[in-house]
Amino acid sequence: MSEGQPLFVGGEWVAPEGGYYPVTDPATEETVGWAPQATPEQARAACAAAREAFGAWSRTGPGERAALLGRAAGIIRDRLPPYAELARAETGATTGTARAMQVGVAAARFRRYASVEPAEWAVAPQINEAGPMGGAGVIGALAVRQPVGVVTCITSYNNPWANPAGKIAPALAMGNTVVVKPAPQDPLSVYRMAEALADAGVPPGVVNVVSGRDVSVGEAVVASDDVDMVSFTGSTAVGRRIAEVCGRDMKRQLMELGGKGAALVFDDADLASAVAGIGTTFSFYSGQICTAPTRVLAQRGVYERLVERLGAYAERLTVGDPRSADTVVGPVISAEHRARVESYVELGRKEGAVLVAGGERPSLERGFYVAPTLLAGCTNDMRVAREEIFGPVVVVIPFDDEDEGVALANDSDYGLIDYVWSGDVARAFRVARRLRAGGVGINTVARNMEAPFGGFKNSGVGRDVGVYALHAYSEVQALVWPG
């Protein structure tokens, strides 16, 4: 076995007491490297290190914290080729996605939070009548953002760069210290991020990374008495368990959970735009993304044409080695996950859905590949329409009028990101306002990275991204005085 990756605790690279486990390239099934298996004791030691570092770091000036984040962004950009190659190997993402959407977005997020945001804002003065203590007059107030404390960041496997950076950068900018527990499938990239931060001059204990396949590691960094907040990206089922633990000690939470995005396509929609947008479900991370428009609601006047075009789109996508410039769809993360996605496709057929495209395993010798799959003739009560599949699978459901379309879209346990395609922009905005989702894309699947991000219902709690992340990783304190 080659030398394994150590943990990063208290500013030191520490040998894992639980040994190492292999990280597998989902495209080749070969071992990428050896990830450290922390023990619960080491996980708690990371939390204690973050607690010890919090006092000094929280008192560091925002300009100094911003400068460190800026240096980290520069280091990540300078090391983009090797970092992107590791991300590609760990996740199976195409080379272009690994460079631009993983490492590139991570650098951009560190750079974004290297700009100092105001940490206080004035509250309008109030003229008070004499209260029980007397002293009628003008009362001034100031709202001040204070760091929460120690933040545990538990990150997802679909993007080991952008997702952790979206937690670590704003948390550090606000004066918090962090303990990062990366997903077990692709943790090596997160250690490279810690390496970049260490080289940028992050003080010992401000950033700590502990990994492991055993759930006891995650349980330890959530339950630790040294932790004040948990920021989690992952499944709703795991999010519920974390929330229960946090609730016992009133720990703050930021939960970005599952999604089953509805894409309403009206008769007057630009079909080329709708197909290209919905088609990202097949290609972007091979459908392993919670914001994907996986549940298509098509008005009957356009239903058959949309199904035909989506099927043709899916069938012409190149599936294969993510290192190849021609590849559009890479593998899913593991053999176990491939089996899960395939079981949903078979379930959909048993439920009465019509298989329009895909449904068979691509004829590749190695790798965990799933063909882009389109299921039509679905109803909203089918499990394939209600449950998050997290793969390159799209289901299509017909509807008659606007009210029915909205009702179908809202008939979901999830509410992360929905989409509306219509040539009538006024109607598109009207429909968007009726959707019970944290975000709505109108004639686009693109995101504005300053817009608040988070979900309704089982899709999560709280909002982050842009300035909203600074609020998420802070407490608001009111300072009041006589005017």
Short mmCIF file of C-alpha atoms in Angstrom, two decimals:
data_model
loop_
_atom_site.label_atom_id
_atom_site.label_comp_id
_atom_site.label_asym_id
_atom_site.label_seq_id
_atom_site.Cartn_x
_atom_site.Cartn_y
_atom_site.Cartn_z
CA MET A 1 0.00 0.00 0.00
CA SER A 2 1.28 3.46 -0.90
CA GLU A 3 1.63 6.10 1.75
CA GLY A 4 -1.74 7.21 3.03
CA GLN A 5 -3.15 10.69 3.55
CA PRO A 6 -2.87 11.96 7.16
CA LEU A 7 -5.56 13.88 9.02
CA PHE A 8 -5.26 17.63 9.56
CA VAL A 9 -5.80 18.50 13.23
CA GLY A 10 -4.59 21.54 15.17
CA GLY A 11 -2.35 22.66 12.32
CA GLU A 12 -0.55 19.29 12.17
CA TRP A 13 -0.71 16.37 9.75
CA VAL A 14 -1.62 13.48 12.01
CA ALA A 15 -1.55 9.72 11.34
CA PRO A 16 -5.04 8.19 11.58
CA GLU A 17 -5.46 5.72 14.41
CA GLY A 18 -8.08 3.82 12.41
CA GLY A 19 -5.77 3.12 9.49
CA TYR A 20 -6.53 3.86 5.85
CA TYR A 21 -9.07 2.87 3.22
CA PRO A 22 -8.92 3.03 -0.59
CA VAL A 23 -10.51 5.81 -2.62
CA THR A 24 -11.75 4.42 -5.93
CA ASP A 25 -11.84 6.11 -9.34
CA PRO A 26 -15.44 5.47 -10.49
CA ALA A 27 -14.35 5.57 -14.14
CA THR A 28 -11.58 2.97 -13.92
CA GLU A 29 -12.33 1.20 -10.61
CA GLU A 30 -8.65 1.71 -9.73
CA THR A 31 -7.38 3.06 -6.40
CA VAL A 32 -6.75 6.81 -6.47
CA GLY A 33 -5.17 6.97 -3.03
CA TRP A 34 -5.57 5.99 0.60
CA ALA A 35 -7.82 8.07 2.83
CA PRO A 36 -7.40 8.28 6.61
CA GLN A 37 -9.87 6.66 8.96
CA ALA A 38 -10.09 8.83 12.06
CA THR A 39 -11.25 7.44 15.36
CA PRO A 40 -14.03 9.17 17.31
CA GLU A 41 -11.36 10.31 19.78
CA GLN A 42 -9.39 11.98 16.99
CA ALA A 43 -12.59 13.60 15.70
CA ARG A 44 -13.27 15.02 19.15
CA ALA A 45 -9.65 16.20 19.36
CA ALA A 46 -10.20 18.14 16.13
CA CYS A 47 -13.23 19.82 17.70
CA ALA A 48 -11.20 20.67 20.80
CA ALA A 49 -8.45 22.16 18.62
CA ALA A 50 -11.02 24.32 16.85
CA ARG A 51 -12.41 25.47 20.21
CA GLU A 52 -8.94 26.39 21.46
CA ALA A 53 -8.22 28.39 18.29
CA PHE A 54 -11.56 30.20 18.24
CA GLY A 55 -10.80 32.97 20.70
CA ALA A 56 -7.76 34.36 18.91
CA TRP A 57 -9.19 33.84 15.42
CA SER A 58 -12.50 35.52 16.26
CA ARG A 59 -10.57 38.58 17.45
CA THR A 60 -8.50 38.75 14.27
CA GLY A 61 -9.47 41.73 12.15
CA PRO A 62 -11.78 41.05 9.19
CA GLY A 63 -9.19 42.48 6.84
CA GLU A 64 -6.59 39.97 8.00
CA ARG A 65 -9.04 37.11 7.65
CA ALA A 66 -9.98 38.32 4.17
CA ALA A 67 -6.33 38.52 3.12
CA LEU A 68 -5.78 34.91 4.15
CA LEU A 69 -8.80 33.78 2.10
CA GLY A 70 -7.45 35.73 -0.85
CA ARG A 71 -4.07 33.99 -0.56
CA ALA A 72 -5.82 30.62 -0.40
CA ALA A 73 -7.77 31.45 -3.56
CA GLY A 74 -4.53 32.28 -5.35
CA ILE A 75 -2.84 29.06 -4.24
CA ILE A 76 -5.81 26.98 -5.40
CA ARG A 77 -5.79 28.70 -8.80
CA ASP A 78 -2.04 28.14 -9.14
CA ARG A 79 -2.46 24.44 -8.41
CA LEU A 80 -5.55 23.97 -10.55
CA PRO A 81 -4.19 21.22 -12.87
CA PRO A 82 -3.17 18.69 -10.18
CA TYR A 83 -6.10 19.57 -7.94
CA ALA A 84 -8.57 19.15 -10.83
CA GLU A 85 -7.01 15.86 -11.88
CA LEU A 86 -7.47 14.51 -8.35
CA ALA A 87 -11.07 15.74 -8.26
CA ARG A 88 -11.75 14.08 -11.61
CA ALA A 89 -10.27 10.81 -10.40
CA GLU A 90 -12.17 10.84 -7.09
CA THR A 91 -15.57 11.84 -8.44
CA GLY A 92 -15.68 10.69 -12.06
CA ALA A 93 -16.48 14.22 -13.19
CA THR A 94 -15.36 15.19 -16.67
CA THR A 95 -12.08 17.09 -16.88
CA GLY A 96 -13.90 20.29 -17.83
CA THR A 97 -16.29 20.01 -14.90
CA ALA A 98 -13.47 19.23 -12.45
CA ARG A 99 -11.49 22.26 -13.58
CA ALA A 100 -14.28 24.83 -13.89
CA MET A 101 -17.12 23.76 -11.61
CA GLN A 102 -15.16 22.07 -8.85
CA VAL A 103 -11.71 23.58 -8.30
CA GLY A 104 -12.52 26.77 -10.22
CA VAL A 105 -15.67 27.46 -8.23
CA ALA A 106 -13.84 26.74 -4.97
CA ALA A 107 -11.19 29.34 -5.80
CA ALA A 108 -13.92 31.81 -6.72
CA ARG A 109 -15.69 31.25 -3.40
CA PHE A 110 -12.54 31.89 -1.39
CA ARG A 111 -11.93 34.99 -3.48
CA ARG A 112 -15.52 36.18 -2.98
CA TYR A 113 -15.24 36.02 0.82
CA ALA A 114 -11.87 37.73 0.69
CA SER A 115 -13.88 40.93 0.22
CA VAL A 116 -14.74 42.38 3.63
CA GLU A 117 -18.49 42.71 4.24
CA PRO A 118 -19.92 45.16 6.82
CA ALA A 119 -20.42 43.31 10.11
CA GLU A 120 -22.77 45.89 11.60
CA TRP A 121 -25.65 48.07 10.53
CA ALA A 122 -27.58 50.84 12.20
CA VAL A 123 -31.13 50.37 13.42
CA ALA A 124 -33.44 53.36 13.04
CA PRO A 125 -33.59 55.42 16.28
CA GLN A 126 -36.77 55.06 18.29
CA ILE A 127 -38.50 57.69 20.42
CA ASN A 128 -39.63 55.88 23.55
CA GLU A 129 -42.22 56.89 26.12
CA ALA A 130 -41.10 56.55 29.73
CA GLY A 131 -40.96 52.86 30.56
CA PRO A 132 -40.99 51.10 33.92
CA MET A 133 -37.47 52.39 34.55
CA GLY A 134 -38.25 55.89 33.39
CA GLY A 135 -35.95 57.73 30.99
CA ALA A 136 -38.13 58.68 28.06
CA GLY A 137 -36.13 59.75 25.01
CA VAL A 138 -34.38 58.60 21.89
CA ILE A 139 -32.98 55.07 21.95
CA GLY A 140 -30.27 54.12 19.46
CA ALA A 141 -29.40 50.60 18.38
CA LEU A 142 -26.86 48.79 16.31
CA ALA A 143 -27.11 45.22 14.97
CA VAL A 144 -23.76 43.43 15.00
CA ARG A 145 -22.82 40.09 13.48
CA GLN A 146 -20.80 37.88 15.80
CA PRO A 147 -19.24 34.51 14.89
CA VAL A 148 -21.17 31.46 16.01
CA GLY A 149 -18.07 29.64 17.27
CA VAL A 150 -16.91 26.21 16.15
CA VAL A 151 -18.65 24.99 12.99
CA THR A 152 -18.73 21.37 11.89
CA CYS A 153 -18.92 21.20 8.08
CA ILE A 154 -20.13 17.87 6.70
CA THR A 155 -19.83 17.87 2.94
CA SER A 156 -21.26 15.97 -0.02
CA TYR A 157 -19.50 13.61 -2.40
CA ASN A 158 -20.68 15.18 -5.64
CA ASN A 159 -18.37 18.20 -5.40
CA PRO A 160 -15.46 17.93 -2.94
CA TRP A 161 -14.23 21.43 -3.84
CA ALA A 162 -17.13 23.85 -4.33
CA ASN A 163 -19.27 22.44 -1.52
CA PRO A 164 -16.63 22.57 1.26
CA ALA A 165 -15.38 25.96 0.03
CA GLY A 166 -18.93 27.30 0.23
CA LYS A 167 -18.93 26.42 3.93
CA ILE A 168 -15.34 27.04 4.99
CA ALA A 169 -14.80 30.42 3.32
CA PRO A 170 -17.79 32.33 4.79
CA ALA A 171 -17.38 30.60 8.16
CA LEU A 172 -13.76 31.74 8.39
CA ALA A 173 -14.60 35.20 7.06
CA MET A 174 -17.02 35.64 9.96
CA GLY A 175 -14.40 34.58 12.54
CA ASN A 176 -15.50 31.00 13.12
CA THR A 177 -13.21 27.98 13.28
CA VAL A 178 -14.14 24.79 11.44
CA VAL A 179 -13.96 21.02 11.60
CA VAL A 180 -14.57 19.48 8.18
CA LYS A 181 -15.88 15.95 7.79
CA PRO A 182 -15.74 15.18 4.04
CA ALA A 183 -17.77 12.49 2.32
CA PRO A 184 -16.01 9.13 2.55
CA GLN A 185 -16.06 8.55 -1.22
CA ASP A 186 -13.81 11.49 -2.19
CA PRO A 187 -12.09 13.08 0.82
CA LEU A 188 -8.63 13.54 -0.67
CA SER A 189 -9.54 16.80 -2.42
CA VAL A 190 -10.65 18.31 0.87
CA TYR A 191 -7.21 17.62 2.33
CA ARG A 192 -5.71 19.49 -0.63
CA MET A 193 -7.94 22.41 0.31
CA ALA A 194 -6.61 22.24 3.87
CA GLU A 195 -3.11 22.16 2.41
CA ALA A 196 -3.80 25.35 0.45
CA LEU A 197 -5.18 27.06 3.56
CA ALA A 198 -2.18 25.97 5.62
CA ASP A 199 0.17 27.35 2.98
CA ALA A 200 -1.87 30.57 2.99
CA GLY A 201 -1.07 30.94 6.71
CA VAL A 202 -4.20 29.74 8.50
CA PRO A 203 -3.38 29.54 12.24
CA PRO A 204 -3.27 26.10 13.91
CA GLY A 205 -6.71 24.76 14.83
CA VAL A 206 -8.69 27.22 12.72
CA VAL A 207 -9.25 24.57 10.04
CA ASN A 208 -9.31 20.85 10.83
CA VAL A 209 -10.17 17.91 8.56
CA VAL A 210 -11.07 14.40 9.74
CA SER A 211 -12.47 11.67 7.52
CA GLY A 212 -13.64 8.09 7.68
CA ARG A 213 -16.10 5.55 6.38
CA ASP A 214 -17.34 4.76 9.87
CA VAL A 215 -20.39 6.80 10.88
CA SER A 216 -18.88 7.26 14.33
CA VAL A 217 -16.61 10.00 12.96
CA GLY A 218 -19.54 12.09 11.77
CA GLU A 219 -21.43 11.40 14.97
CA ALA A 220 -18.47 12.59 17.04
CA VAL A 221 -18.06 15.92 15.22
CA VAL A 222 -21.79 16.62 15.46
CA ALA A 223 -22.25 15.67 19.12
CA SER A 224 -19.05 17.26 20.47
CA ASP A 225 -19.60 19.78 23.25
CA ASP A 226 -17.01 21.99 21.54
CA VAL A 227 -19.22 22.44 18.46
CA ASP A 228 -21.69 25.34 18.21
CA MET A 229 -23.09 24.81 14.70
CA VAL A 230 -23.40 22.10 12.07
CA SER A 231 -23.48 22.87 8.35
CA PHE A 232 -24.53 19.78 6.41
CA THR A 233 -25.05 18.95 2.75
CA GLY A 234 -26.48 15.53 2.00
CA SER A 235 -29.58 13.40 2.19
CA THR A 236 -32.71 14.36 4.07
CA ALA A 237 -32.58 11.14 6.07
CA VAL A 238 -29.11 11.91 7.45
CA GLY A 239 -30.06 15.57 7.92
CA ARG A 240 -32.93 14.55 10.19
CA ARG A 241 -30.60 12.53 12.40
CA ILE A 242 -28.12 15.40 12.63
CA ALA A 243 -30.93 17.85 13.44
CA GLU A 244 -32.09 15.63 16.30
CA VAL A 245 -28.63 15.68 17.86
CA CYS A 246 -28.28 19.44 17.35
CA GLY A 247 -31.69 20.04 18.87
CA ARG A 248 -30.68 18.50 22.16
CA ASP A 249 -28.00 21.15 22.69
CA MET A 250 -29.62 23.99 20.69
CA LYS A 251 -26.79 23.96 18.17
CA ARG A 252 -27.27 26.14 15.12
CA GLN A 253 -27.92 24.31 11.86
CA LEU A 254 -27.59 24.97 8.15
CA MET A 255 -29.08 22.08 6.20
CA GLU A 256 -28.93 21.72 2.41
CA LEU A 257 -30.73 18.45 1.80
CA GLY A 258 -32.41 16.52 -0.99
CA GLY A 259 -34.32 17.75 -4.00
CA LYS A 260 -36.73 16.56 -6.66
CA GLY A 261 -36.84 19.65 -8.83
CA ALA A 262 -39.98 20.18 -10.89
CA ALA A 263 -39.55 21.70 -14.34
CA LEU A 264 -42.84 23.10 -15.63
CA VAL A 265 -42.81 23.38 -19.41
CA PHE A 266 -45.78 25.28 -20.86
CA ASP A 267 -47.14 25.03 -24.39
CA ASP A 268 -45.53 28.31 -25.39
CA ALA A 269 -42.06 27.42 -24.10
CA ASP A 270 -38.89 27.59 -26.14
CA LEU A 271 -38.38 23.85 -26.47
CA ALA A 272 -34.71 24.09 -27.40
CA SER A 273 -34.02 26.00 -24.19
CA ALA A 274 -36.13 23.62 -22.10
CA VAL A 275 -34.46 20.51 -23.52
CA ALA A 276 -30.96 21.93 -23.02
CA GLY A 277 -31.78 22.93 -19.44
CA ILE A 278 -33.48 19.68 -18.46
CA GLY A 279 -30.74 17.76 -20.26
CA THR A 280 -28.19 18.97 -17.72
CA THR A 281 -29.66 16.31 -15.42
CA PHE A 282 -28.04 13.70 -17.66
CA SER A 283 -24.65 15.36 -17.90
CA PHE A 284 -23.92 17.61 -14.91
CA TYR A 285 -22.29 15.30 -12.32
CA SER A 286 -24.18 12.49 -14.09
CA GLY A 287 -27.36 13.65 -12.37
CA GLN A 288 -25.80 13.47 -8.91
CA ILE A 289 -26.93 16.94 -7.94
CA CYS A 290 -29.84 18.01 -5.77
CA THR A 291 -30.73 21.03 -7.94
CA ALA A 292 -31.32 19.00 -11.11
CA PRO A 293 -34.69 19.34 -12.93
CA THR A 294 -35.42 15.63 -12.64
CA ARG A 295 -39.25 15.82 -12.57
CA VAL A 296 -40.56 17.35 -15.80
CA LEU A 297 -44.16 18.57 -15.86
CA ALA A 298 -45.13 19.13 -19.50
CA GLN A 299 -48.34 20.80 -20.63
CA ARG A 300 -50.24 18.46 -22.94
CA GLY A 301 -49.90 20.68 -26.01
CA VAL A 302 -46.13 20.27 -25.90
CA TYR A 303 -45.83 16.95 -24.07
CA GLU A 304 -45.19 14.61 -27.03
CA ARG A 305 -42.72 16.94 -28.74
CA LEU A 306 -40.83 17.50 -25.51
CA VAL A 307 -40.58 13.77 -24.79
CA GLU A 308 -39.36 13.11 -28.32
CA ARG A 309 -36.69 15.82 -28.17
CA LEU A 310 -35.54 14.88 -24.66
CA GLY A 311 -35.22 11.24 -25.72
CA ALA A 312 -33.17 12.17 -28.77
CA TYR A 313 -31.02 14.49 -26.65
CA ALA A 314 -30.31 11.72 -24.11
CA GLU A 315 -29.40 9.17 -26.75
CA ARG A 316 -26.82 11.35 -28.50
CA LEU A 317 -24.84 12.16 -25.33
CA THR A 318 -21.43 10.49 -25.22
CA VAL A 319 -20.98 8.31 -22.14
CA GLY A 320 -17.48 7.25 -21.22
CA ASP A 321 -14.05 8.11 -19.86
CA PRO A 322 -14.29 11.53 -18.21
CA ARG A 323 -10.73 12.30 -19.29
CA SER A 324 -11.81 12.27 -22.94
CA ALA A 325 -12.71 15.64 -24.47
CA ASP A 326 -15.70 14.01 -26.20
CA THR A 327 -17.26 12.65 -23.02
CA VAL A 328 -20.38 14.39 -21.75
CA VAL A 329 -21.61 11.85 -19.18
CA GLY A 330 -19.17 10.25 -16.77
CA PRO A 331 -19.79 7.53 -14.17
CA VAL A 332 -21.73 7.72 -10.93
CA ILE A 333 -19.75 7.60 -7.71
CA SER A 334 -19.77 3.86 -6.89
CA ALA A 335 -21.00 0.41 -7.84
CA GLU A 336 -23.48 0.55 -4.97
CA HIS A 337 -24.92 3.82 -6.21
CA ARG A 338 -25.11 2.54 -9.77
CA ALA A 339 -27.15 -0.41 -8.54
CA ARG A 340 -29.45 1.98 -6.67
CA VAL A 341 -30.06 4.13 -9.75
CA GLU A 342 -30.66 1.07 -11.92
CA SER A 343 -33.15 -0.28 -9.40
CA TYR A 344 -35.15 2.95 -9.69
CA VAL A 345 -35.27 2.65 -13.48
CA GLU A 346 -36.61 -0.88 -13.18
CA LEU A 347 -39.08 0.24 -10.53
CA GLY A 348 -40.35 2.96 -12.86
CA ARG A 349 -41.01 0.43 -15.59
CA LYS A 350 -42.89 -1.78 -13.12
CA GLU A 351 -44.93 1.25 -12.02
CA GLY A 352 -46.06 1.77 -15.62
CA ALA A 353 -43.63 4.38 -16.93
CA VAL A 354 -42.57 4.19 -20.59
CA LEU A 355 -38.84 3.83 -21.15
CA VAL A 356 -37.97 6.34 -23.89
CA ALA A 357 -34.18 6.34 -23.65
CA GLY A 358 -31.51 4.54 -21.65
CA GLY A 359 -32.38 1.79 -19.25
CA GLU A 360 -29.39 -0.39 -20.17
CA ARG A 361 -25.90 -0.35 -18.73
CA PRO A 362 -23.41 1.15 -21.19
CA SER A 363 -21.10 -1.43 -22.76
CA LEU A 364 -17.90 -0.27 -21.09
CA GLU A 365 -15.44 -2.71 -19.60
CA ARG A 366 -14.88 -0.83 -16.36
CA GLY A 367 -16.47 2.01 -14.46
CA PHE A 368 -19.78 2.69 -12.75
CA TYR A 369 -21.73 4.05 -15.70
CA VAL A 370 -25.46 4.64 -16.08
CA ALA A 371 -26.95 5.56 -19.44
CA PRO A 372 -28.96 8.81 -19.58
CA THR A 373 -32.50 7.58 -19.00
CA LEU A 374 -35.88 9.12 -19.79
CA LEU A 375 -39.13 7.77 -18.34
CA ALA A 376 -42.37 9.18 -19.81
CA GLY A 377 -46.03 8.62 -19.08
CA CYS A 378 -45.39 8.98 -15.37
CA THR A 379 -47.79 10.03 -12.65
CA ASN A 380 -46.90 12.06 -9.60
CA ASP A 381 -47.63 9.20 -7.20
CA MET A 382 -44.92 6.95 -8.67
CA ARG A 383 -41.86 6.48 -6.50
CA VAL A 384 -39.62 7.53 -9.40
CA ALA A 385 -41.49 10.85 -9.38
CA ARG A 386 -41.39 11.34 -5.62
CA GLU A 387 -38.01 10.05 -4.44
CA GLU A 388 -34.59 11.50 -5.14
CA ILE A 389 -32.78 9.13 -7.50
CA PHE A 390 -29.55 11.15 -7.73
CA GLY A 391 -28.55 9.92 -11.15
CA PRO A 392 -29.03 10.68 -14.87
CA VAL A 393 -32.73 9.84 -14.82
CA VAL A 394 -35.56 12.19 -15.83
CA VAL A 395 -39.29 11.48 -15.48
CA VAL A 396 -42.00 13.27 -17.47
CA ILE A 397 -45.56 13.91 -16.26
CA PRO A 398 -48.28 15.60 -18.37
CA PHE A 399 -50.60 18.34 -17.08
CA ASP A 400 -53.49 20.33 -18.51
CA ASP A 401 -53.57 23.86 -17.13
CA GLU A 402 -51.56 26.22 -14.95
CA ASP A 403 -53.33 25.33 -11.71
CA GLU A 404 -52.77 21.62 -12.22
CA GLY A 405 -49.12 22.17 -13.10
CA VAL A 406 -48.53 24.18 -9.94
CA ALA A 407 -50.40 21.64 -7.82
CA LEU A 408 -48.28 18.79 -9.22
CA ALA A 409 -45.07 20.73 -8.69
CA ASN A 410 -45.96 21.46 -5.07
CA ASP A 411 -47.09 17.89 -4.41
CA SER A 412 -43.63 16.85 -3.25
CA ASP A 413 -41.82 16.32 0.03
CA TYR A 414 -39.00 18.45 -1.40
CA GLY A 415 -38.73 22.10 -2.30
CA LEU A 416 -35.19 23.05 -3.28
CA ILE A 417 -35.05 24.38 -6.86
CA ASP A 418 -37.90 24.33 -9.39
CA TYR A 419 -37.96 25.60 -12.96
CA VAL A 420 -40.48 27.24 -15.30
CA TRP A 421 -40.27 27.49 -19.08
CA SER A 422 -42.79 29.75 -20.80
CA GLY A 423 -42.73 32.34 -23.58
CA ASP A 424 -45.06 34.45 -21.44
CA VAL A 425 -42.60 35.95 -18.95
CA ALA A 426 -45.38 37.45 -16.83
CA ARG A 427 -46.95 34.00 -16.43
CA ALA A 428 -43.57 32.43 -15.72
CA PHE A 429 -42.98 34.85 -12.83
CA ARG A 430 -46.56 34.39 -11.60
CA VAL A 431 -46.16 30.62 -11.56
CA ALA A 432 -42.75 30.89 -9.91
CA ARG A 433 -44.22 32.83 -7.01
CA ARG A 434 -46.72 30.02 -6.44
CA LEU A 435 -44.09 27.29 -6.19
CA ARG A 436 -43.06 26.05 -2.76
CA ALA A 437 -39.35 25.97 -3.47
CA GLY A 438 -36.34 27.87 -2.19
CA GLY A 439 -35.40 28.92 -5.71
CA VAL A 440 -36.98 28.97 -9.14
CA GLY A 441 -35.17 29.14 -12.48
CA ILE A 442 -37.19 31.01 -15.09
CA ASN A 443 -36.30 29.86 -18.61
CA THR A 444 -32.85 28.83 -17.32
CA VAL A 445 -31.03 26.37 -15.10
CA ALA A 446 -28.25 28.86 -14.39
CA ARG A 447 -27.73 30.15 -10.85
CA ASN A 448 -26.78 33.56 -9.54
CA MET A 449 -24.17 32.83 -6.89
CA GLU A 450 -25.17 35.87 -4.82
CA ALA A 451 -28.83 34.77 -4.62
CA PRO A 452 -29.93 32.97 -1.43
CA PHE A 453 -29.69 29.19 -1.69
CA GLY A 454 -31.68 26.72 0.37
CA GLY A 455 -34.92 24.80 0.42
CA PHE A 456 -38.47 24.56 1.66
CA LYS A 457 -39.93 21.48 3.32
CA ASN A 458 -37.61 18.44 3.44
CA SER A 459 -35.01 20.19 1.30
CA GLY A 460 -33.40 21.90 4.25
CA VAL A 461 -33.17 24.69 6.79
CA GLY A 462 -31.52 28.07 6.30
CA ARG A 463 -29.97 29.96 3.39
CA ASP A 464 -26.41 30.43 2.25
CA VAL A 465 -24.37 31.71 -0.73
CA GLY A 466 -23.27 35.32 -1.13
CA VAL A 467 -24.00 37.63 1.78
CA TYR A 468 -26.61 35.14 3.04
CA ALA A 469 -23.78 32.77 4.02
CA LEU A 470 -22.28 35.48 6.21
CA HIS A 471 -25.60 35.69 8.03
CA ALA A 472 -25.83 31.90 8.23
CA TYR A 473 -22.44 31.61 9.93
CA SER A 474 -23.05 34.37 12.43
CA GLU A 475 -25.22 35.37 15.35
CA VAL A 476 -26.86 38.79 15.40
CA GLN A 477 -26.28 40.84 18.54
CA ALA A 478 -28.22 44.04 19.33
CA LEU A 479 -26.41 46.94 21.03
CA VAL A 480 -28.82 49.49 22.50
CA TRP A 481 -28.06 52.86 24.17
CA PRO A 482 -29.76 56.12 25.09
CA GLY A 483 -29.53 58.67 22.28
#
